Coordinates of C-alpha atoms and ligand atoms in Angstrom, one line a residue:
M107 CA 137.8 77.5 108.2
N108 CA 136.1 80.9 108.4
E109 CA 132.9 81.2 110.4
A110 CA 129.6 81.2 108.5
A111 CA 126.9 83.5 109.7
I112 CA 124.1 81.6 111.3
T113 CA 120.8 82.3 109.6
L114 CA 117.2 82.2 110.7
D115 CA 115.0 81.0 107.9
G116 CA 111.3 81.8 107.6
W117 CA 108.8 81.3 104.8
Y118 CA 109.8 80.1 101.3
A119 CA 109.5 82.7 98.6
L120 CA 108.6 82.6 94.9
H121 CA 108.8 85.8 92.8
D122 CA 107.0 84.9 89.6
F123 CA 107.3 87.4 86.7
R124 CA 105.1 87.1 83.6
S125 CA 104.4 89.1 80.4
I126 CA 101.1 89.2 78.7
D127 CA 100.9 87.9 75.2
W128 CA 98.8 90.9 74.1
A129 CA 98.6 89.8 70.4
S130 CA 96.7 86.6 71.3
W131 CA 94.8 88.1 74.2
K132 CA 93.3 90.7 71.9
L133 CA 92.0 88.0 69.6
V134 CA 89.9 86.4 72.4
S135 CA 86.2 87.3 72.6
T136 CA 85.1 89.8 75.3
E137 CA 83.1 87.0 77.0
E138 CA 86.1 84.7 77.2
R139 CA 88.4 87.5 78.4
E140 CA 86.0 88.5 81.2
A141 CA 85.7 84.8 82.3
A142 CA 89.5 84.4 82.3
T143 CA 89.9 87.6 84.3
K144 CA 87.3 86.5 86.8
E145 CA 89.0 83.2 87.2
F146 CA 92.4 84.9 87.7
I147 CA 90.9 87.2 90.4
A148 CA 89.4 84.2 92.2
F149 CA 92.8 82.5 92.1
L150 CA 94.5 85.5 93.6
E151 CA 91.8 85.8 96.3
D152 CA 92.2 82.1 97.1
L153 CA 95.9 82.7 97.7
N154 CA 95.0 84.8 100.8
K155 CA 93.3 81.8 102.4
D156 CA 96.4 79.8 103.1
T157 CA 99.1 80.4 105.7
G158 CA 101.7 82.7 104.1
S159 CA 101.6 86.1 102.3
N160 CA 101.2 87.4 98.8
A161 CA 101.9 90.5 96.8
F162 CA 100.7 91.3 93.3
Y163 CA 102.2 94.2 91.2
S164 CA 102.3 95.3 87.6
I165 CA 105.8 95.7 86.4
I166 CA 107.0 98.7 84.5
G167 CA 109.2 98.3 81.4
Q168 CA 109.8 95.3 79.1
K169 CA 111.1 92.8 81.6
A170 CA 107.6 91.7 82.6
D171 CA 104.0 92.8 82.9
F172 CA 103.2 91.6 86.4
M173 CA 104.8 89.9 89.4
M174 CA 103.1 87.5 91.8
M175 CA 105.2 87.1 95.0
T176 CA 104.2 84.3 97.3
L177 CA 105.5 83.3 100.7
R178 CA 104.7 79.9 102.0
E179 CA 105.7 77.4 104.7
T180 CA 107.0 74.8 102.3
P181 CA 108.5 74.5 98.8
E182 CA 105.8 72.1 97.9
E183 CA 103.2 74.8 98.3
L184 CA 105.1 77.1 96.0
S185 CA 105.0 74.4 93.3
E186 CA 101.3 73.9 93.9
I187 CA 100.7 77.6 93.3
E188 CA 102.7 77.6 90.1
T189 CA 100.8 74.6 88.8
K190 CA 97.4 76.0 89.8
F191 CA 98.3 79.2 87.9
A192 CA 99.4 77.2 84.9
K193 CA 95.9 75.6 84.7
L194 CA 94.1 79.0 84.6
A195 CA 92.8 80.2 81.2
I196 CA 94.9 83.4 81.6
A197 CA 98.1 81.4 81.8
D198 CA 97.8 80.5 78.1
F199 CA 98.2 84.2 77.4
T200 CA 101.2 84.8 79.6
I201 CA 104.9 84.3 79.0
P202 CA 107.1 83.5 82.0
T203 CA 109.9 86.1 81.9
Y204 CA 111.7 85.5 85.2
S205 CA 111.4 83.8 88.5
Y206 CA 113.2 83.7 91.8
V207 CA 113.2 81.0 94.5
S208 CA 114.5 81.9 98.0
I209 CA 113.6 81.9 101.7
V210 CA 113.1 84.8 104.1
E211 CA 116.4 85.1 106.0
L212 CA 117.8 86.9 109.0
S213 CA 121.5 86.7 109.9
N214 CA 123.1 86.8 113.3
Y215 CA 125.5 89.6 112.5
L216 CA 123.8 92.1 114.7
A217 CA 122.0 89.7 117.2
G218 CA 122.8 90.2 120.8
K219 CA 123.8 87.2 123.0
S220 CA 120.7 85.4 124.4
D221 CA 119.7 81.9 125.5
E222 CA 116.2 82.3 124.2
D223 CA 115.0 80.4 121.1
P224 CA 114.8 83.2 118.5
Y225 CA 112.0 81.4 116.6
Q226 CA 109.8 82.0 119.7
N227 CA 110.6 85.7 119.8
P228 CA 107.6 87.7 118.4
H229 CA 109.8 90.4 116.8
V230 CA 111.9 87.8 115.0
R231 CA 108.7 85.9 113.9
A232 CA 107.2 89.0 112.5
R233 CA 110.3 89.3 110.2
L234 CA 110.6 85.6 109.3
Y235 CA 106.9 85.3 108.5
P236 CA 106.0 88.8 107.3
E237 CA 102.7 90.0 106.1
L238 CA 103.7 91.7 102.8
P239 CA 102.5 95.3 102.8
K240 CA 100.1 96.8 100.3
S241 CA 102.6 99.5 99.5
K242 CA 102.1 101.4 96.2
Y243 CA 105.4 100.3 94.8
V244 CA 107.7 97.3 94.8
C245 CA 111.4 96.9 93.8
F246 CA 113.0 93.5 93.4
Y247 CA 116.5 92.5 92.5
P248 CA 118.8 89.6 93.2
M249 CA 122.3 90.2 94.5
D250 CA 125.6 88.6 95.5
K251 CA 128.5 89.3 97.7
K252 CA 131.8 89.5 95.7
R253 CA 134.3 86.7 95.8
D254 CA 137.0 88.3 93.7
G255 CA 140.7 88.5 94.6
N256 CA 141.1 90.7 97.6
D257 CA 137.4 91.6 97.6
N258 CA 136.1 88.3 98.9
W259 CA 133.3 88.7 101.4
Y260 CA 133.5 85.0 102.4
M261 CA 137.2 85.4 103.4
L262 CA 136.4 88.3 105.8
T263 CA 136.4 87.4 109.5
M264 CA 133.1 87.3 111.4
D265 CA 134.1 90.5 113.3
K266 CA 134.8 92.4 110.1
R267 CA 131.6 91.3 108.5
R268 CA 129.7 92.2 111.7
Q269 CA 131.2 95.7 111.6
L270 CA 130.3 96.2 107.9
M271 CA 126.8 94.9 108.4
H272 CA 126.4 97.3 111.4
S273 CA 127.1 100.2 109.0
H274 CA 124.6 98.7 106.5
G275 CA 122.0 98.4 109.2
L276 CA 122.4 102.1 110.2
I277 CA 121.7 103.3 106.7
G278 CA 118.8 100.9 106.4
R279 CA 117.3 102.1 109.7
S280 CA 117.3 105.7 108.5
Y281 CA 114.7 104.6 105.9
A282 CA 112.4 103.3 108.7
G283 CA 108.8 104.1 107.8
K284 CA 109.7 104.8 104.2
I285 CA 110.8 101.4 103.0
K286 CA 110.1 97.9 104.1
Q287 CA 112.7 95.4 103.1
I288 CA 112.4 91.6 102.8
I289 CA 115.7 89.9 102.4
T290 CA 115.5 86.4 101.1
G291 CA 118.4 84.0 101.0
S292 CA 118.9 81.9 97.9
V293 CA 122.4 80.3 98.1
G294 CA 121.9 76.9 96.7
L295 CA 118.3 77.7 95.7
D296 CA 118.6 80.2 92.8
D297 CA 121.3 81.9 90.6
H298 CA 122.2 84.7 93.1
E299 CA 122.8 84.7 96.8
W300 CA 119.9 87.0 98.0
G301 CA 116.7 88.4 96.7
V302 CA 116.0 92.0 97.9
T303 CA 112.4 93.0 97.8
L304 CA 111.6 96.6 98.8
F305 CA 108.2 98.1 99.4
S306 CA 107.4 101.8 99.5
D307 CA 104.7 104.4 98.9
D308 CA 107.2 106.6 97.1
M309 CA 109.2 105.0 94.3
L310 CA 111.9 107.6 94.6
E311 CA 112.9 106.1 97.9
F312 CA 114.1 103.0 96.1
K313 CA 116.6 105.1 94.1
K314 CA 117.6 107.0 97.2
I315 CA 118.4 103.9 99.4
V316 CA 120.1 101.9 96.7
Y317 CA 122.2 104.9 95.8
E318 CA 123.1 105.7 99.4
M319 CA 124.0 102.1 100.1
R320 CA 126.4 102.0 97.0
F321 CA 128.7 104.3 99.0
D322 CA 128.7 102.0 102.0
E323 CA 131.5 99.4 102.0
V324 CA 129.2 96.3 102.1
S325 CA 127.7 97.4 98.7
A326 CA 130.5 99.6 97.3
R327 CA 133.1 96.9 97.7
Y328 CA 131.2 93.6 98.0
G329 CA 127.8 94.1 96.3
E330 CA 127.1 92.6 92.9
F331 CA 123.6 93.1 91.5
G332 CA 121.3 91.3 89.1
E333 CA 118.4 92.9 87.2
F334 CA 116.1 95.4 88.9
L335 CA 112.4 95.1 88.5
V336 CA 110.0 97.8 89.7
G337 CA 106.2 98.0 89.7
N338 CA 102.9 99.4 90.9
L339 CA 100.4 97.7 93.3
L340 CA 97.6 95.9 91.6
D341 CA 94.2 95.3 93.1
N342 CA 91.2 93.6 91.5
E343 CA 89.9 96.8 89.9
K344 CA 93.3 97.7 88.5
L345 CA 93.8 94.2 87.2
E346 CA 90.4 94.3 85.4
K347 CA 91.4 97.5 83.8
L348 CA 94.8 96.1 82.9
L349 CA 93.3 93.1 81.1
A350 CA 90.3 94.9 79.5
I351 CA 90.7 95.5 75.8
Ligands
VOV29 C1 115.0 99.3 104.6 C2 116.1 99.3 105.0 C3 117.1 98.2 105.4 C4 117.4 97.8 106.7 C5 116.8 98.4 108.0 C6 118.4 96.8 106.6 C7 119.0 96.2 107.7 C8 119.7 95.0 107.6 C9 120.3 94.3 108.7 C10 120.2 94.8 110.2 C11 120.9 93.2 108.2 C12 121.7 92.2 109.0 C13 121.0 91.3 109.9 C14 119.8 90.7 109.3 O1 118.7 91.1 109.5 O2 120.0 89.8 108.5 C15 120.7 93.2 106.8 C16 121.1 92.1 106.0 C17 121.1 92.3 104.6 N1 120.7 93.3 103.8 FE1 119.8 95.0 104.5 N2 118.6 96.5 105.2 C18 117.9 97.4 104.5 C19 117.8 97.5 103.1 C20 118.6 96.7 102.3 C21 118.9 96.9 100.9 C22 118.3 98.1 100.1 C23 119.7 95.9 100.4 C24 120.3 95.8 99.0 C25 121.7 96.3 99.1 C26 122.1 97.4 98.0 O3 123.2 97.9 98.1 O4 121.3 97.7 97.2 C27 120.0 95.1 101.5 C28 120.7 93.9 101.4 C29 120.9 93.1 102.5 C30 121.5 91.8 102.4 C31 121.9 91.1 101.1 C32 121.6 91.2 103.7 C33 122.2 89.9 104.1 C34 123.7 90.0 104.1 C35 124.4 88.8 104.7 O5 125.6 88.7 104.4 O6 123.8 88.0 105.4 N3 119.4 95.6 102.6 N4 120.0 94.3 106.4

């Protein structure tokens, strides 16, 4: 049997995409709308009290109006957050459009040999339990590695995959300081194999990195992609503006 990469797994992740039912939201009285917005903001602020991290973005285009991304220690907490949201007044005016369940993942493709427990290494911990940045823009998409005839990632030897991931890592590193990536594994958890969440203060950098990586063998030959969703950072003020009629 071929050798599976050993993964380090961090916080569980939920990407929750919603659209606003504008037609019914517009019919609500100003008072009720303001109360629902206030309650929603209190919910978002409460999210910051628990161990984990959160990101909140408006989504451009018709795929969704906003994304709530939450990282938590357990799957139960992700369910609790979903239920808590469902009980808010604002939830009655949203339509779920997409969601993604995964877990922050690091592989051992590029790890050096060492006897230490990686879960105790502060650099590893910072990546497994990341604080999501307040970057201006987000880009999320799920992806798979191809299993198709001669292009089957899972039939490649560990050495070959390591070599290919090395090249991927080199391109990635050239975007240091411009893009922060969170790779979440979802084999057995959701419909694709990984979720890719990119954060940047320049949306154009998403196009640049994804385009450049398409020419690299890992993506060119083995990458298969789901839908791309991009958006703008939301804070309380912007959310109030978004929901005001
Ligand atoms: C911001 C840049 C950036 C950087 C520095 C970076 C580096 C690295 C390293 C060093 C490693 C391997 C070890 C580990 O840490 O797991 C990975 C791993 C991975 N990557 Fe990556 N990646 C980036 C960025 C980055 C992007 C933009 C994409 C999407 C690809 C595209 O074509 O659209 C991606 C995908 C992945 C995936 C799916 C994996 C897991 C593959 C597996 O088979 O396990 N990644 N990645």
